[in-house]
């Protein structure tokens, strides 16, 4: 008797043998070389975008003679003279009043914007009023007006009411300037708040202020944080109105930066040092709220 041989079964013609899951996942993944190339490209682009800021920081530690060289000297000696001059070490004006004015105008205008934008966004997203799309379009249309077009009327109003060189005038102006964009952003964020929890709170007897403060605000905290930070940055960086409507008492930090460009020349090292110091509050606020900021901006991008 001959030994029987077992012939492996072959799949029918036109069918494919299923591959293991590991092999399928490996085939679906992009090549390692491609992933490395994308990562390197992203890092290079990130460094290119950050290079002006890094160069500003490096120049702030140079002397004026080294900062003015062309081409720039990377190996120049480092010094703190620019920062000493900015903080009044050389007998110049102190920067603390402009910094306090900028902080006051930015903080209080941001608080007012949030207090006004939250109920407005609630009415436009959750308890929608009639023709709410037209209301949103009106808010957006106010941002199309050039700022310089309203400068003369506002200046005449401030002069006739005695509000020139008054920091509270800037608070009102920054509030009105940032309110439309804040309503637009928060309307998008509040649209994701579940209506069921609001109705449950109302059934328990909660009034509108309680609903906004204890129900809506905690749920929409990432969006509120993102809106607040953007409004704070816009107010902190504003220059035109602060330059025209303030003088000595209510001068802000951006206005103070322009004093380093004089008829005697451009003090580049001192200007870079002042720019670094003025940028620190915004960077600190962004770092403190980075988790809420990323969540809020990502939510807005998805929507």
PDB file of C-alpha atoms in Angstrom:
ATOM      1  CA  UNK A   1       0.000   0.000   0.000  1.00  0.00           C
ATOM      2  CA  UNK A   2       1.190   3.417  -0.849  1.00  0.00           C
ATOM      3  CA  UNK A   3       1.196   6.103   1.790  1.00  0.00           C
ATOM      4  CA  UNK A   4      -1.549   8.634   1.277  1.00  0.00           C
ATOM      5  CA  UNK A   5      -0.414  12.198   0.828  1.00  0.00           C
ATOM      6  CA  UNK A   6      -2.383  15.214   2.015  1.00  0.00           C
ATOM      7  CA  UNK A   7      -2.695  17.934  -0.587  1.00  0.00           C
ATOM      8  CA  UNK A   8      -3.232  21.425   0.885  1.00  0.00           C
ATOM      9  CA  UNK A   9      -6.533  22.887  -0.084  1.00  0.00           C
ATOM     10  CA  UNK A  10      -6.289  25.785  -2.479  1.00  0.00           C
ATOM     11  CA  UNK A  11      -8.830  28.605  -2.393  1.00  0.00           C
ATOM     12  CA  UNK A  12     -11.200  28.798  -5.311  1.00  0.00           C
ATOM     13  CA  UNK A  13     -10.185  30.906  -8.233  1.00  0.00           C
ATOM     14  CA  UNK A  14     -11.122  34.587  -7.800  1.00  0.00           C
ATOM     15  CA  UNK A  15     -10.923  34.581  -3.981  1.00  0.00           C
ATOM     16  CA  UNK A  16      -8.250  36.117  -1.753  1.00  0.00           C
ATOM     17  CA  UNK A  17      -6.814  34.636   1.371  1.00  0.00           C
ATOM     18  CA  UNK A  18      -7.538  36.891   4.372  1.00  0.00           C
ATOM     19  CA  UNK A  19      -4.393  38.353   5.896  1.00  0.00           C
ATOM     20  CA  UNK A  20      -3.815  38.576   9.623  1.00  0.00           C
ATOM     21  CA  UNK A  21      -4.837  41.814  11.348  1.00  0.00           C
ATOM     22  CA  UNK A  22      -1.211  42.746  12.110  1.00  0.00           C
ATOM     23  CA  UNK A  23      -0.241  42.491   8.457  1.00  0.00           C
ATOM     24  CA  UNK A  24      -3.278  44.535   7.422  1.00  0.00           C
ATOM     25  CA  UNK A  25      -2.436  47.293   9.921  1.00  0.00           C
ATOM     26  CA  UNK A  26       1.197  47.322   8.801  1.00  0.00           C
ATOM     27  CA  UNK A  27       0.133  47.674   5.185  1.00  0.00           C
ATOM     28  CA  UNK A  28      -2.238  50.535   6.088  1.00  0.00           C
ATOM     29  CA  UNK A  29       0.429  52.507   7.937  1.00  0.00           C
ATOM     30  CA  UNK A  30       2.464  54.985   5.879  1.00  0.00           C
ATOM     31  CA  UNK A  31       6.156  54.245   5.449  1.00  0.00           C
ATOM     32  CA  UNK A  32       8.434  55.274   8.302  1.00  0.00           C
ATOM     33  CA  UNK A  33      10.520  57.401   5.964  1.00  0.00           C
ATOM     34  CA  UNK A  34       7.442  59.381   4.925  1.00  0.00           C
ATOM     35  CA  UNK A  35       6.396  59.995   8.541  1.00  0.00           C
ATOM     36  CA  UNK A  36       9.910  61.181   9.415  1.00  0.00           C
ATOM     37  CA  UNK A  37       9.934  63.551   6.449  1.00  0.00           C
ATOM     38  CA  UNK A  38       6.614  65.089   7.470  1.00  0.00           C
ATOM     39  CA  UNK A  39       7.807  65.527  11.068  1.00  0.00           C
ATOM     40  CA  UNK A  40      11.053  67.184   9.985  1.00  0.00           C
ATOM     41  CA  UNK A  41       9.165  69.505   7.625  1.00  0.00           C
ATOM     42  CA  UNK A  42       6.769  70.482  10.415  1.00  0.00           C
ATOM     43  CA  UNK A  43       9.653  71.270  12.761  1.00  0.00           C
ATOM     44  CA  UNK A  44      11.421  73.357  10.123  1.00  0.00           C
ATOM     45  CA  UNK A  45       8.281  75.352   9.378  1.00  0.00           C
ATOM     46  CA  UNK A  46       7.657  75.859  13.095  1.00  0.00           C
ATOM     47  CA  UNK A  47      11.194  77.168  13.620  1.00  0.00           C
ATOM     48  CA  UNK A  48      10.826  79.493  10.642  1.00  0.00           C
ATOM     49  CA  UNK A  49       7.642  80.959  12.113  1.00  0.00           C
ATOM     50  CA  UNK A  50       9.299  81.347  15.533  1.00  0.00           C
ATOM     51  CA  UNK A  51      12.563  82.766  14.167  1.00  0.00           C
ATOM     52  CA  UNK A  52      11.468  86.461  14.240  1.00  0.00           C
ATOM     53  CA  UNK A  53      10.452  86.154  17.894  1.00  0.00           C
ATOM     54  CA  UNK A  54      13.680  84.317  18.769  1.00  0.00           C
ATOM     55  CA  UNK A  55      15.686  86.951  16.932  1.00  0.00           C
ATOM     56  CA  UNK A  56      13.878  89.695  18.852  1.00  0.00           C
ATOM     57  CA  UNK A  57      14.758  88.029  22.148  1.00  0.00           C
ATOM     58  CA  UNK A  58      18.408  87.640  21.104  1.00  0.00           C
ATOM     59  CA  UNK A  59      18.648  91.251  19.933  1.00  0.00           C
ATOM     60  CA  UNK A  60      17.235  92.472  23.232  1.00  0.00           C
ATOM     61  CA  UNK A  61      20.366  91.144  24.954  1.00  0.00           C
ATOM     62  CA  UNK A  62      22.750  92.985  22.592  1.00  0.00           C
ATOM     63  CA  UNK A  63      24.230  96.427  22.895  1.00  0.00           C
ATOM     64  CA  UNK A  64      22.922  99.124  20.543  1.00  0.00           C
ATOM     65  CA  UNK A  65      26.106  99.086  18.497  1.00  0.00           C
ATOM     66  CA  UNK A  66      25.892  95.319  17.985  1.00  0.00           C
ATOM     67  CA  UNK A  67      22.142  95.379  17.292  1.00  0.00           C
ATOM     68  CA  UNK A  68      22.590  97.955  14.518  1.00  0.00           C
ATOM     69  CA  UNK A  69      25.263  96.035  12.572  1.00  0.00           C
ATOM     70  CA  UNK A  70      24.489  94.863   9.040  1.00  0.00           C
ATOM     71  CA  UNK A  71      24.714  91.940   8.587  1.00  0.00           C
ATOM     72  CA  UNK A  72      23.703  91.130  12.164  1.00  0.00           C
ATOM     73  CA  UNK A  73      26.258  89.625  14.491  1.00  0.00           C
ATOM     74  CA  UNK A  74      25.186  86.344  16.061  1.00  0.00           C
ATOM     75  CA  UNK A  75      28.248  86.097  18.297  1.00  0.00           C
ATOM     76  CA  UNK A  76      27.966  89.570  19.842  1.00  0.00           C
ATOM     77  CA  UNK A  77      28.391  89.889  23.578  1.00  0.00           C
ATOM     78  CA  UNK A  78      25.218  89.767  25.688  1.00  0.00           C
ATOM     79  CA  UNK A  79      24.137  92.508  28.050  1.00  0.00           C
ATOM     80  CA  UNK A  80      21.096  93.614  30.030  1.00  0.00           C
ATOM     81  CA  UNK A  81      21.441  97.296  29.176  1.00  0.00           C
ATOM     82  CA  UNK A  82      18.302  97.266  27.025  1.00  0.00           C
ATOM     83  CA  UNK A  83      16.186  95.988  29.908  1.00  0.00           C
ATOM     84  CA  UNK A  84      17.772  98.396  32.377  1.00  0.00           C
ATOM     85  CA  UNK A  85      16.957 101.301  30.079  1.00  0.00           C
ATOM     86  CA  UNK A  86      13.405 100.085  29.555  1.00  0.00           C
ATOM     87  CA  UNK A  87      12.769  99.954  33.296  1.00  0.00           C
ATOM     88  CA  UNK A  88      14.123 103.463  33.765  1.00  0.00           C
ATOM     89  CA  UNK A  89      17.628 102.537  34.846  1.00  0.00           C
ATOM     90  CA  UNK A  90      19.209 105.220  32.662  1.00  0.00           C
ATOM     91  CA  UNK A  91      17.006 108.010  33.961  1.00  0.00           C
ATOM     92  CA  UNK A  92      14.322 107.488  31.307  1.00  0.00           C
ATOM     93  CA  UNK A  93      10.566 107.268  31.842  1.00  0.00           C
ATOM     94  CA  UNK A  94       9.290 104.349  33.869  1.00  0.00           C
ATOM     95  CA  UNK A  95       7.158 101.789  31.970  1.00  0.00           C
ATOM     96  CA  UNK A  96       4.958 100.801  34.886  1.00  0.00           C
ATOM     97  CA  UNK A  97       2.105 103.313  34.328  1.00  0.00           C
ATOM     98  CA  UNK A  98       1.632 102.276  30.656  1.00  0.00           C
ATOM     99  CA  UNK A  99       1.782  98.592  31.614  1.00  0.00           C
ATOM    100  CA  UNK A 100      -0.799  99.085  34.374  1.00  0.00           C
ATOM    101  CA  UNK A 101      -3.016 101.050  31.976  1.00  0.00           C
ATOM    102  CA  UNK A 102      -2.861  98.289  29.380  1.00  0.00           C
ATOM    103  CA  UNK A 103      -3.637  95.666  32.004  1.00  0.00           C
ATOM    104  CA  UNK A 104      -6.562  97.710  33.330  1.00  0.00           C
ATOM    105  CA  UNK A 105      -8.079  98.373  29.906  1.00  0.00           C
ATOM    106  CA  UNK A 106      -7.599  94.786  28.706  1.00  0.00           C
ATOM    107  CA  UNK A 107      -8.862  93.108  31.874  1.00  0.00           C
ATOM    108  CA  UNK A 108     -11.988  95.180  32.465  1.00  0.00           C
ATOM    109  CA  UNK A 109     -12.945  95.280  28.777  1.00  0.00           C
ATOM    110  CA  UNK A 110     -12.625  91.491  28.602  1.00  0.00           C
ATOM    111  CA  UNK A 111     -14.802  91.056  31.678  1.00  0.00           C
ATOM    112  CA  UNK A 112     -17.456  93.367  30.227  1.00  0.00           C
ATOM    113  CA  UNK A 113     -17.333  91.540  26.894  1.00  0.00           C
ATOM    114  CA  UNK A 114     -17.932  88.178  28.579  1.00  0.00           C
ATOM    115  CA  UNK A 115     -20.786  89.534  30.697  1.00  0.00           C
ATOM    116  CA  UNK A 116     -22.509  90.932  27.603  1.00  0.00           C
ATOM    117  CA  UNK A 117     -21.630  88.209  25.112  1.00  0.00           C
ATOM    118  CA  UNK A 118     -22.792  85.245  27.203  1.00  0.00           C
ATOM    119  CA  UNK A 119     -26.489  86.277  27.381  1.00  0.00           C
ATOM    120  CA  UNK A 120     -26.403  87.380  23.735  1.00  0.00           C
ATOM    121  CA  UNK A 121     -24.931  84.063  22.615  1.00  0.00           C
ATOM    122  CA  UNK A 122     -27.485  82.235  24.767  1.00  0.00           C
ATOM    123  CA  UNK A 123     -30.301  84.049  22.969  1.00  0.00           C
ATOM    124  CA  UNK A 124     -28.778  83.323  19.564  1.00  0.00           C
ATOM    125  CA  UNK A 125     -27.910  79.656  20.067  1.00  0.00           C
ATOM    126  CA  UNK A 126     -30.077  78.012  22.751  1.00  0.00           C
ATOM    127  CA  UNK A 127     -33.172  80.225  23.137  1.00  0.00           C
ATOM    128  CA  UNK A 128     -33.041  81.629  19.638  1.00  0.00           C
ATOM    129  CA  UNK A 129     -34.777  84.906  18.986  1.00  0.00           C
ATOM    130  CA  UNK A 130     -36.552  85.697  15.733  1.00  0.00           C
ATOM    131  CA  UNK A 131     -34.263  86.333  12.762  1.00  0.00           C
ATOM    132  CA  UNK A 132     -31.218  85.333  14.779  1.00  0.00           C
ATOM    133  CA  UNK A 133     -29.176  84.862  11.604  1.00  0.00           C
ATOM    134  CA  UNK A 134     -29.796  88.505  10.702  1.00  0.00           C
ATOM    135  CA  UNK A 135     -28.597  89.496  14.159  1.00  0.00           C
ATOM    136  CA  UNK A 136     -25.378  87.541  13.691  1.00  0.00           C
ATOM    137  CA  UNK A 137     -24.875  89.137  10.291  1.00  0.00           C
ATOM    138  CA  UNK A 138     -25.316  92.571  11.860  1.00  0.00           C
ATOM    139  CA  UNK A 139     -22.685  91.786  14.480  1.00  0.00           C
ATOM    140  CA  UNK A 140     -20.300  90.651  11.762  1.00  0.00           C
ATOM    141  CA  UNK A 141     -20.996  93.698   9.592  1.00  0.00           C
ATOM    142  CA  UNK A 142     -19.794  96.010  12.354  1.00  0.00           C
ATOM    143  CA  UNK A 143     -16.299  94.538  11.987  1.00  0.00           C
ATOM    144  CA  UNK A 144     -16.148  95.578   8.318  1.00  0.00           C
ATOM    145  CA  UNK A 145     -16.076  99.284   9.214  1.00  0.00           C
ATOM    146  CA  UNK A 146     -12.500 100.609   9.046  1.00  0.00           C
ATOM    147  CA  UNK A 147     -11.328 101.663  12.478  1.00  0.00           C
ATOM    148  CA  UNK A 148      -9.935 104.933  11.178  1.00  0.00           C
ATOM    149  CA  UNK A 149     -13.406 105.862   9.824  1.00  0.00           C
ATOM    150  CA  UNK A 150     -14.760 106.120  13.356  1.00  0.00           C
ATOM    151  CA  UNK A 151     -11.710 107.800  14.827  1.00  0.00           C
ATOM    152  CA  UNK A 152     -12.765 111.425  14.270  1.00  0.00           C
ATOM    153  CA  UNK A 153     -16.305 111.097  15.705  1.00  0.00           C
ATOM    154  CA  UNK A 154     -14.984 109.256  18.731  1.00  0.00           C
ATOM    155  CA  UNK A 155     -12.282 111.879  19.253  1.00  0.00           C
ATOM    156  CA  UNK A 156     -14.830 114.710  19.083  1.00  0.00           C
ATOM    157  CA  UNK A 157     -17.106 112.866  21.503  1.00  0.00           C
ATOM    158  CA  UNK A 158     -14.237 112.295  23.936  1.00  0.00           C
ATOM    159  CA  UNK A 159     -13.142 115.926  23.729  1.00  0.00           C
ATOM    160  CA  UNK A 160     -16.645 117.305  24.312  1.00  0.00           C
ATOM    161  CA  UNK A 161     -17.302 114.979  27.241  1.00  0.00           C
ATOM    162  CA  UNK A 162     -13.901 115.440  28.884  1.00  0.00           C
ATOM    163  CA  UNK A 163     -12.866 111.815  28.407  1.00  0.00           C
ATOM    164  CA  UNK A 164      -9.605 112.427  26.580  1.00  0.00           C
ATOM    165  CA  UNK A 165      -6.627 110.758  28.256  1.00  0.00           C
ATOM    166  CA  UNK A 166      -8.996 108.616  30.322  1.00  0.00           C
ATOM    167  CA  UNK A 167      -8.387 104.894  30.633  1.00  0.00           C
ATOM    168  CA  UNK A 168     -12.100 104.126  31.092  1.00  0.00           C
ATOM    169  CA  UNK A 169     -12.821 105.485  27.628  1.00  0.00           C
ATOM    170  CA  UNK A 170     -10.476 102.821  26.262  1.00  0.00           C
ATOM    171  CA  UNK A 171     -12.310 100.206  28.331  1.00  0.00           C
ATOM    172  CA  UNK A 172     -15.605 101.151  26.659  1.00  0.00           C
ATOM    173  CA  UNK A 173     -14.029 101.280  23.201  1.00  0.00           C
ATOM    174  CA  UNK A 174     -12.309  97.901  23.546  1.00  0.00           C
ATOM    175  CA  UNK A 175     -15.545  96.389  24.837  1.00  0.00           C
ATOM    176  CA  UNK A 176     -17.500  97.604  21.815  1.00  0.00           C
ATOM    177  CA  UNK A 177     -14.740  96.516  19.417  1.00  0.00           C
ATOM    178  CA  UNK A 178     -14.436  92.982  20.784  1.00  0.00           C
ATOM    179  CA  UNK A 179     -18.105  92.313  21.506  1.00  0.00           C
ATOM    180  CA  UNK A 180     -19.126  91.256  17.937  1.00  0.00           C
ATOM    181  CA  UNK A 181     -16.373  88.657  17.542  1.00  0.00           C
ATOM    182  CA  UNK A 182     -17.032  87.411  21.089  1.00  0.00           C
ATOM    183  CA  UNK A 183     -20.739  86.898  20.352  1.00  0.00           C
ATOM    184  CA  UNK A 184     -19.888  85.015  17.169  1.00  0.00           C
ATOM    185  CA  UNK A 185     -17.440  82.717  18.925  1.00  0.00           C
ATOM    186  CA  UNK A 186     -19.580  82.033  21.976  1.00  0.00           C
ATOM    187  CA  UNK A 187     -22.666  81.416  19.838  1.00  0.00           C
ATOM    188  CA  UNK A 188     -20.759  78.606  18.174  1.00  0.00           C
ATOM    189  CA  UNK A 189     -19.602  77.183  21.498  1.00  0.00           C
ATOM    190  CA  UNK A 190     -22.993  77.414  23.242  1.00  0.00           C
ATOM    191  CA  UNK A 191     -24.674  75.548  20.399  1.00  0.00           C
ATOM    192  CA  UNK A 192     -23.097  72.364  21.809  1.00  0.00           C
ATOM    193  CA  UNK A 193     -24.557  72.808  25.283  1.00  0.00           C
ATOM    194  CA  UNK A 194     -27.258  70.133  25.845  1.00  0.00           C
ATOM    195  CA  UNK A 195     -30.673  71.741  26.154  1.00  0.00           C
ATOM    196  CA  UNK A 196     -31.805  68.951  28.504  1.00  0.00           C
ATOM    197  CA  UNK A 197     -29.600  70.117  31.385  1.00  0.00           C
ATOM    198  CA  UNK A 198     -30.872  73.668  30.977  1.00  0.00           C
ATOM    199  CA  UNK A 199     -34.474  72.486  31.057  1.00  0.00           C
ATOM    200  CA  UNK A 200     -33.724  70.368  34.122  1.00  0.00           C
ATOM    201  CA  UNK A 201     -32.309  73.396  35.919  1.00  0.00           C
ATOM    202  CA  UNK A 202     -35.344  75.468  34.973  1.00  0.00           C
ATOM    203  CA  UNK A 203     -37.667  72.759  36.260  1.00  0.00           C
ATOM    204  CA  UNK A 204     -35.814  72.965  39.583  1.00  0.00           C
ATOM    205  CA  UNK A 205     -36.597  76.683  39.692  1.00  0.00           C
ATOM    206  CA  UNK A 206     -33.339  78.159  38.417  1.00  0.00           C
ATOM    207  CA  UNK A 207     -33.655  81.597  36.863  1.00  0.00           C
ATOM    208  CA  UNK A 208     -31.713  82.865  33.868  1.00  0.00           C
ATOM    209  CA  UNK A 209     -28.700  84.273  35.814  1.00  0.00           C
ATOM    210  CA  UNK A 210     -28.369  80.956  37.650  1.00  0.00           C
ATOM    211  CA  UNK A 211     -28.670  78.980  34.428  1.00  0.00           C
ATOM    212  CA  UNK A 212     -25.997  81.086  32.742  1.00  0.00           C
ATOM    213  CA  UNK A 213     -23.610  81.103  35.696  1.00  0.00           C
ATOM    214  CA  UNK A 214     -23.958  77.577  37.058  1.00  0.00           C
ATOM    215  CA  UNK A 215     -25.084  75.492  34.086  1.00  0.00           C
ATOM    216  CA  UNK A 216     -24.050  77.063  30.787  1.00  0.00           C
ATOM    217  CA  UNK A 217     -20.750  78.634  31.845  1.00  0.00           C
ATOM    218  CA  UNK A 218     -19.147  75.430  33.277  1.00  0.00           C
ATOM    219  CA  UNK A 219     -20.116  73.404  30.213  1.00  0.00           C
ATOM    220  CA  UNK A 220     -18.861  76.066  27.788  1.00  0.00           C
ATOM    221  CA  UNK A 221     -15.747  76.899  29.852  1.00  0.00           C
ATOM    222  CA  UNK A 222     -13.231  76.037  27.062  1.00  0.00           C
ATOM    223  CA  UNK A 223     -15.027  78.293  24.607  1.00  0.00           C
ATOM    224  CA  UNK A 224     -15.332  81.098  27.148  1.00  0.00           C
ATOM    225  CA  UNK A 225     -11.616  80.837  27.948  1.00  0.00           C
ATOM    226  CA  UNK A 226     -10.684  80.978  24.265  1.00  0.00           C
ATOM    227  CA  UNK A 227     -12.938  83.987  23.718  1.00  0.00           C
ATOM    228  CA  UNK A 228     -11.577  85.779  26.765  1.00  0.00           C
ATOM    229  CA  UNK A 229      -7.967  85.250  25.746  1.00  0.00           C
ATOM    230  CA  UNK A 230      -8.551  86.483  22.197  1.00  0.00           C
ATOM    231  CA  UNK A 231     -10.356  89.589  23.453  1.00  0.00           C
ATOM    232  CA  UNK A 232      -7.550  90.216  25.953  1.00  0.00           C
ATOM    233  CA  UNK A 233      -4.924  89.968  23.210  1.00  0.00           C
ATOM    234  CA  UNK A 234      -6.854  92.303  20.891  1.00  0.00           C
ATOM    235  CA  UNK A 235      -7.206  94.880  23.664  1.00  0.00           C
ATOM    236  CA  UNK A 236      -3.592  94.567  24.787  1.00  0.00           C
ATOM    237  CA  UNK A 237      -2.226  95.070  21.258  1.00  0.00           C
ATOM    238  CA  UNK A 238      -4.498  97.952  20.213  1.00  0.00           C
ATOM    239  CA  UNK A 239      -2.533 101.061  19.247  1.00  0.00           C
ATOM    240  CA  UNK A 240      -4.521 103.482  17.081  1.00  0.00           C
ATOM    241  CA  UNK A 241      -7.180 104.597  19.568  1.00  0.00           C
ATOM    242  CA  UNK A 242      -4.707 104.553  22.444  1.00  0.00           C
ATOM    243  CA  UNK A 243      -2.305 106.717  20.457  1.00  0.00           C
ATOM    244  CA  UNK A 244      -4.916 109.326  19.508  1.00  0.00           C
ATOM    245  CA  UNK A 245      -7.132 109.415  22.591  1.00  0.00           C
ATOM    246  CA  UNK A 246      -4.506 109.241  25.346  1.00  0.00           C
ATOM    247  CA  UNK A 247      -1.641 111.470  26.333  1.00  0.00           C
ATOM    248  CA  UNK A 248       0.313 111.069  29.539  1.00  0.00           C
ATOM    249  CA  UNK A 249      -2.080 109.700  32.160  1.00  0.00           C
ATOM    250  CA  UNK A 250      -3.764 106.901  30.190  1.00  0.00           C
ATOM    251  CA  UNK A 251      -0.950 105.959  27.806  1.00  0.00           C
ATOM    252  CA  UNK A 252      -0.759 102.208  27.190  1.00  0.00           C
ATOM    253  CA  UNK A 253       2.142  99.811  26.609  1.00  0.00           C
ATOM    254  CA  UNK A 254       1.961  99.827  22.759  1.00  0.00           C
ATOM    255  CA  UNK A 255       2.054 103.622  22.831  1.00  0.00           C
ATOM    256  CA  UNK A 256       5.067 103.468  25.136  1.00  0.00           C
ATOM    257  CA  UNK A 257       6.859 101.244  22.620  1.00  0.00           C
ATOM    258  CA  UNK A 258       6.642 103.964  19.968  1.00  0.00           C
ATOM    259  CA  UNK A 259       8.746 106.274  22.139  1.00  0.00           C
ATOM    260  CA  UNK A 260      11.823 104.215  21.256  1.00  0.00           C
ATOM    261  CA  UNK A 261      11.576 105.441  17.646  1.00  0.00           C
ATOM    262  CA  UNK A 262      12.836 109.019  17.911  1.00  0.00           C
ATOM    263  CA  UNK A 263      14.345 111.670  15.668  1.00  0.00           C
ATOM    264  CA  UNK A 264      17.756 110.580  16.951  1.00  0.00           C
ATOM    265  CA  UNK A 265      17.308 107.128  15.439  1.00  0.00           C
ATOM    266  CA  UNK A 266      15.895 103.712  16.165  1.00  0.00           C
ATOM    267  CA  UNK A 267      17.033 102.203  19.445  1.00  0.00           C
ATOM    268  CA  UNK A 268      16.704  98.622  18.241  1.00  0.00           C
ATOM    269  CA  UNK A 269      18.032  96.784  21.294  1.00  0.00           C
ATOM    270  CA  UNK A 270      15.882  98.805  23.679  1.00  0.00           C
ATOM    271  CA  UNK A 271      12.849  98.361  21.439  1.00  0.00           C
ATOM    272  CA  UNK A 272      13.352  94.586  21.350  1.00  0.00           C
ATOM    273  CA  UNK A 273      13.738  94.480  25.129  1.00  0.00           C
ATOM    274  CA  UNK A 274      10.554  96.509  25.557  1.00  0.00           C
ATOM    275  CA  UNK A 275       8.713  94.250  23.091  1.00  0.00           C
ATOM    276  CA  UNK A 276       9.753  91.143  25.017  1.00  0.00           C
ATOM    277  CA  UNK A 277       8.525  92.593  28.304  1.00  0.00           C
ATOM    278  CA  UNK A 278       5.234  93.783  26.792  1.00  0.00           C
ATOM    279  CA  UNK A 279       4.647  90.338  25.233  1.00  0.00           C
ATOM    280  CA  UNK A 280       5.118  88.466  28.512  1.00  0.00           C
ATOM    281  CA  UNK A 281       1.620  89.100  29.998  1.00  0.00           C
ATOM    282  CA  UNK A 282      -0.071  87.732  26.882  1.00  0.00           C
ATOM    283  CA  UNK A 283       2.219  84.708  26.818  1.00  0.00           C
ATOM    284  CA  UNK A 284       1.614  84.094  30.518  1.00  0.00           C
ATOM    285  CA  UNK A 285      -2.164  84.280  30.051  1.00  0.00           C
ATOM    286  CA  UNK A 286      -1.987  81.913  27.088  1.00  0.00           C
ATOM    287  CA  UNK A 287       0.166  79.445  29.011  1.00  0.00           C
ATOM    288  CA  UNK A 288      -2.134  79.527  32.037  1.00  0.00           C
ATOM    289  CA  UNK A 289      -5.218  78.822  29.913  1.00  0.00           C
ATOM    290  CA  UNK A 290      -3.590  76.619  27.293  1.00  0.00           C
ATOM    291  CA  UNK A 291      -5.727  73.534  27.987  1.00  0.00           C
ATOM    292  CA  UNK A 292      -8.992  75.467  27.806  1.00  0.00           C
ATOM    293  CA  UNK A 293      -7.707  77.430  24.825  1.00  0.00           C
ATOM    294  CA  UNK A 294      -6.862  74.333  22.803  1.00  0.00           C
ATOM    295  CA  UNK A 295     -10.229  72.743  23.590  1.00  0.00           C
ATOM    296  CA  UNK A 296     -12.146  75.880  22.731  1.00  0.00           C
ATOM    297  CA  UNK A 297     -10.337  76.658  19.486  1.00  0.00           C
ATOM    298  CA  UNK A 298     -10.467  73.018  18.395  1.00  0.00           C
ATOM    299  CA  UNK A 299     -14.220  72.955  19.020  1.00  0.00           C
ATOM    300  CA  UNK A 300     -14.670  76.101  16.993  1.00  0.00           C
ATOM    301  CA  UNK A 301     -12.562  74.714  14.154  1.00  0.00           C
ATOM    302  CA  UNK A 302     -14.583  71.502  14.000  1.00  0.00           C
ATOM    303  CA  UNK A 303     -17.837  73.405  13.900  1.00  0.00           C
TER     304      UNK A 303
END
